[in-house]
Structure formats: C-alpha cells, structure tokens
Short mmCIF file of C-alpha atoms in Angstrom, two decimals:
data_model
loop_
_atom_site.label_atom_id
_atom_site.label_comp_id
_atom_site.label_asym_id
_atom_site.label_seq_id
_atom_site.Cartn_x
_atom_site.Cartn_y
_atom_site.Cartn_z
CA UNK A 1 16.60 -4.40 -6.41
CA UNK A 2 18.68 -7.23 -4.91
CA UNK A 3 19.22 -5.19 -1.76
CA UNK A 4 15.44 -4.78 -1.39
CA UNK A 5 14.90 -8.54 -1.58
CA UNK A 6 17.62 -9.34 0.94
CA UNK A 7 16.73 -6.72 3.54
CA UNK A 8 12.92 -6.77 3.38
CA UNK A 9 11.03 -8.61 6.12
CA UNK A 10 8.74 -11.03 4.28
CA UNK A 11 6.18 -11.08 7.14
CA UNK A 12 4.80 -14.51 6.29
CA UNK A 13 4.06 -13.85 2.61
CA UNK A 14 4.95 -16.18 -0.26
CA UNK A 15 7.74 -15.61 -2.73
CA UNK A 16 5.14 -14.85 -5.43
CA UNK A 17 3.51 -12.20 -3.23
CA UNK A 18 6.90 -10.72 -2.37
CA UNK A 19 7.90 -10.50 -6.04
CA UNK A 20 4.51 -9.00 -6.89
CA UNK A 21 5.11 -6.23 -4.33
CA UNK A 22 8.58 -5.51 -5.74
CA UNK A 23 7.26 -5.38 -9.30
CA UNK A 24 4.45 -3.03 -8.22
CA UNK A 25 6.85 -0.63 -6.51
CA UNK A 26 9.23 -0.57 -9.49
CA UNK A 27 6.51 -0.81 -12.15
CA UNK A 28 7.87 1.91 -14.48
CA UNK A 29 11.57 1.12 -14.08
CA UNK A 30 13.54 -0.84 -16.65
CA UNK A 31 13.89 -4.42 -15.45
CA UNK A 32 15.48 -5.99 -18.48
CA UNK A 33 17.62 -4.22 -21.03
CA UNK A 34 20.78 -4.78 -22.99
CA UNK A 35 23.88 -4.99 -20.82
CA UNK A 36 26.15 -1.99 -21.29
CA UNK A 37 23.71 -0.16 -23.54
CA UNK A 38 23.24 3.57 -23.12
CA UNK A 39 19.78 3.15 -24.64
CA UNK A 40 17.25 3.21 -21.81
CA UNK A 41 14.71 1.07 -23.64
CA UNK A 42 13.78 -2.39 -22.47
CA UNK A 43 11.12 -4.27 -20.60
CA UNK A 44 9.86 -2.57 -17.46
CA UNK A 45 8.87 -4.40 -14.30
CA UNK A 46 5.27 -3.58 -15.24
CA UNK A 47 5.69 -5.13 -18.72
CA UNK A 48 7.08 -8.35 -17.27
CA UNK A 49 4.40 -8.48 -14.58
CA UNK A 50 1.62 -7.99 -17.15
CA UNK A 51 2.94 -10.74 -19.45
CA UNK A 52 3.43 -13.06 -16.47
CA UNK A 53 -0.16 -12.46 -15.35
CA UNK A 54 -1.48 -13.17 -18.86
CA UNK A 55 0.50 -16.41 -18.96
CA UNK A 56 -0.64 -17.34 -15.43
CA UNK A 57 -4.23 -16.72 -16.51
CA UNK A 58 -3.75 -18.82 -19.65
CA UNK A 59 -2.31 -21.64 -17.54
CA UNK A 60 -5.35 -21.48 -15.27
CA UNK A 61 -7.77 -21.57 -18.23
CA UNK A 62 -6.02 -23.99 -20.61
CA UNK A 63 -4.15 -26.18 -18.13
CA UNK A 64 -6.15 -26.06 -14.86
CA UNK A 65 -5.05 -29.49 -13.55
CA UNK A 66 -1.35 -28.86 -14.08
CA UNK A 67 0.71 -28.79 -10.89
CA UNK A 68 4.33 -29.27 -12.05
CA UNK A 69 5.90 -27.29 -14.88
CA UNK A 70 9.28 -27.68 -16.55
CA UNK A 71 10.40 -24.29 -17.82
CA UNK A 72 12.64 -24.96 -20.82
CA UNK A 73 13.63 -21.58 -22.19
CA UNK A 74 16.94 -19.83 -22.40
CA UNK A 75 17.91 -16.79 -20.34
CA UNK A 76 16.00 -13.59 -21.00
CA UNK A 77 12.49 -12.23 -20.98
CA UNK A 78 10.72 -15.55 -21.73
CA UNK A 79 12.44 -17.18 -18.77
CA UNK A 80 11.50 -14.39 -16.37
CA UNK A 81 7.89 -14.28 -17.61
CA UNK A 82 7.57 -18.08 -17.45
CA UNK A 83 9.03 -18.32 -13.96
CA UNK A 84 6.87 -15.49 -12.61
CA UNK A 85 3.74 -16.91 -14.28
CA UNK A 86 4.26 -20.29 -12.66
CA UNK A 87 4.83 -18.70 -9.25
CA UNK A 88 1.80 -16.40 -9.63
CA UNK A 89 -0.37 -19.38 -10.70
CA UNK A 90 0.79 -21.46 -7.73
CA UNK A 91 2.57 -24.08 -9.85
CA UNK A 92 5.74 -25.95 -8.94
CA UNK A 93 8.37 -24.97 -11.49
CA UNK A 94 11.75 -26.40 -12.42
CA UNK A 95 13.97 -24.60 -14.94
CA UNK A 96 15.65 -26.88 -17.46
CA UNK A 97 17.44 -26.64 -20.80
CA UNK A 98 15.64 -27.90 -23.90
CA UNK A 99 16.77 -31.40 -24.94
CA UNK A 100 19.14 -30.30 -27.72
CA UNK A 101 22.34 -32.24 -28.08
CA UNK A 102 23.25 -35.48 -26.33
CA UNK A 103 24.28 -33.93 -23.03
CA UNK A 104 21.16 -31.74 -22.63
CA UNK A 105 18.91 -34.65 -23.68
CA UNK A 106 20.35 -36.74 -20.87
CA UNK A 107 19.91 -33.90 -18.36
CA UNK A 108 16.37 -33.24 -19.54
CA UNK A 109 15.35 -36.89 -19.14
CA UNK A 110 16.86 -37.09 -15.65
CA UNK A 111 15.08 -33.90 -14.54
CA UNK A 112 11.79 -34.88 -16.21
CA UNK A 113 11.77 -38.38 -14.70
CA UNK A 114 12.62 -37.02 -11.26
CA UNK A 115 10.30 -33.98 -11.30
CA UNK A 116 7.49 -35.72 -13.24
CA UNK A 117 6.24 -32.52 -14.85
CA UNK A 118 2.66 -32.29 -16.12
CA UNK A 119 3.59 -29.54 -18.59
CA UNK A 120 6.67 -28.33 -20.43
CA UNK A 121 6.77 -24.59 -21.23
CA UNK A 122 9.21 -23.68 -23.98
CA UNK A 123 9.95 -21.23 -26.78
CA UNK A 124 8.19 -21.95 -30.06
CA UNK A 125 11.44 -22.81 -31.85
CA UNK A 126 12.24 -25.56 -29.29
CA UNK A 127 8.79 -27.15 -29.27
CA UNK A 128 9.75 -29.97 -31.65
CA UNK A 129 12.75 -31.02 -29.52
CA UNK A 130 10.61 -32.71 -26.87
CA UNK A 131 9.34 -36.31 -26.79
CA UNK A 132 5.83 -36.59 -28.25
CA UNK A 133 4.31 -38.10 -25.09
CA UNK A 134 4.86 -34.87 -23.11
CA UNK A 135 2.38 -32.01 -22.81
CA UNK A 136 4.43 -29.20 -24.42
CA UNK A 137 3.16 -25.63 -24.89
CA UNK A 138 5.05 -22.60 -26.14
CA UNK A 139 4.94 -19.50 -23.94
CA UNK A 140 4.06 -17.02 -26.69
CA UNK A 141 1.22 -19.24 -27.90
CA UNK A 142 -0.25 -19.57 -24.42
CA UNK A 143 -0.03 -15.82 -23.80
CA UNK A 144 -1.78 -15.04 -27.10
CA UNK A 145 -4.40 -17.77 -26.40
CA UNK A 146 -5.03 -16.16 -23.02
CA UNK A 147 -5.38 -12.71 -24.63
CA UNK A 148 -7.82 -14.01 -27.23
CA UNK A 149 -9.88 -15.77 -24.57
CA UNK A 150 -9.97 -12.62 -22.41
CA UNK A 151 -11.09 -10.57 -25.42
CA UNK A 152 -13.95 -13.02 -26.07
CA UNK A 153 -15.09 -13.35 -22.43
#
C-alpha cells in the first residue's frame, strides 16, 4: 500500500479523496491485523472506511460547527478511524496523547493551547482525564450515536 501512495499521481485531489480511493480499491483486504500472526483475521480497509464514515457523519450531525479536533487515542483501530473520519469530514485534526501523567499533561496543554481545538476525540476509558471545560467525546459513543440517528431518520 505504501508504494501505491508514493507513486500515484494525485491529480489535484485532497488527501481524504486519495485515501478514499485507496480504501475502495483494497476494500476486502486486511488493513489492520496482529503483527506476526498467521491468523488472517482483522479489520479490512472496507471495515475501517465504514466506521470512519459513520464517525464523520456523527461529527457532522452532533458537532456541525467543529473545525479543529484533537485526536487523543492510542495506536490502533480507533486512531485510524478517528483520523480518517476527521479527514473525510473536512476537519483539521491533530493527534495527541491523552493527558495522563505529568509529562503528557504538559504536552497536551501545550498542543491544546496552540491548536485551540473545538473538540477532543478520545477512547471512553480516557474521557475523564481531560479538563472539564473542553468538549470531549468518545469515538465509540459518537459512532453508536450516529448509527442510532441513521436508524431513526
């Protein structure tokens, strides 16, 4: 996949559009699995794209005025889904560690004050780590809110 990104002529399209095309082409291939595992199970490009689109839709419905998002999740599927969702929704996104421990708290406050995020996306277990004055939403909650709203509409 990396070779495809490097050698492809982008022809004036955005990064989000370029990633969308790559995910469409490789829709059924495993995108995220366990390193070194002989088991071929894992999240496909299509799975990640679908979750990212649900989250992007939830952001549009629940947080329509949001422009800047701090993505505070660890490495893995939540990070990929969160990053793609922000790109697909046209949001500015800055990855950041959750403010756990003195060093990460300092880093978080520097990034937050510089980036001036309107929303912090995080994992549910980290939600309580953030200052109360920030707009903090957990990714899984937003995705399920978006699914419920789509089912009602």
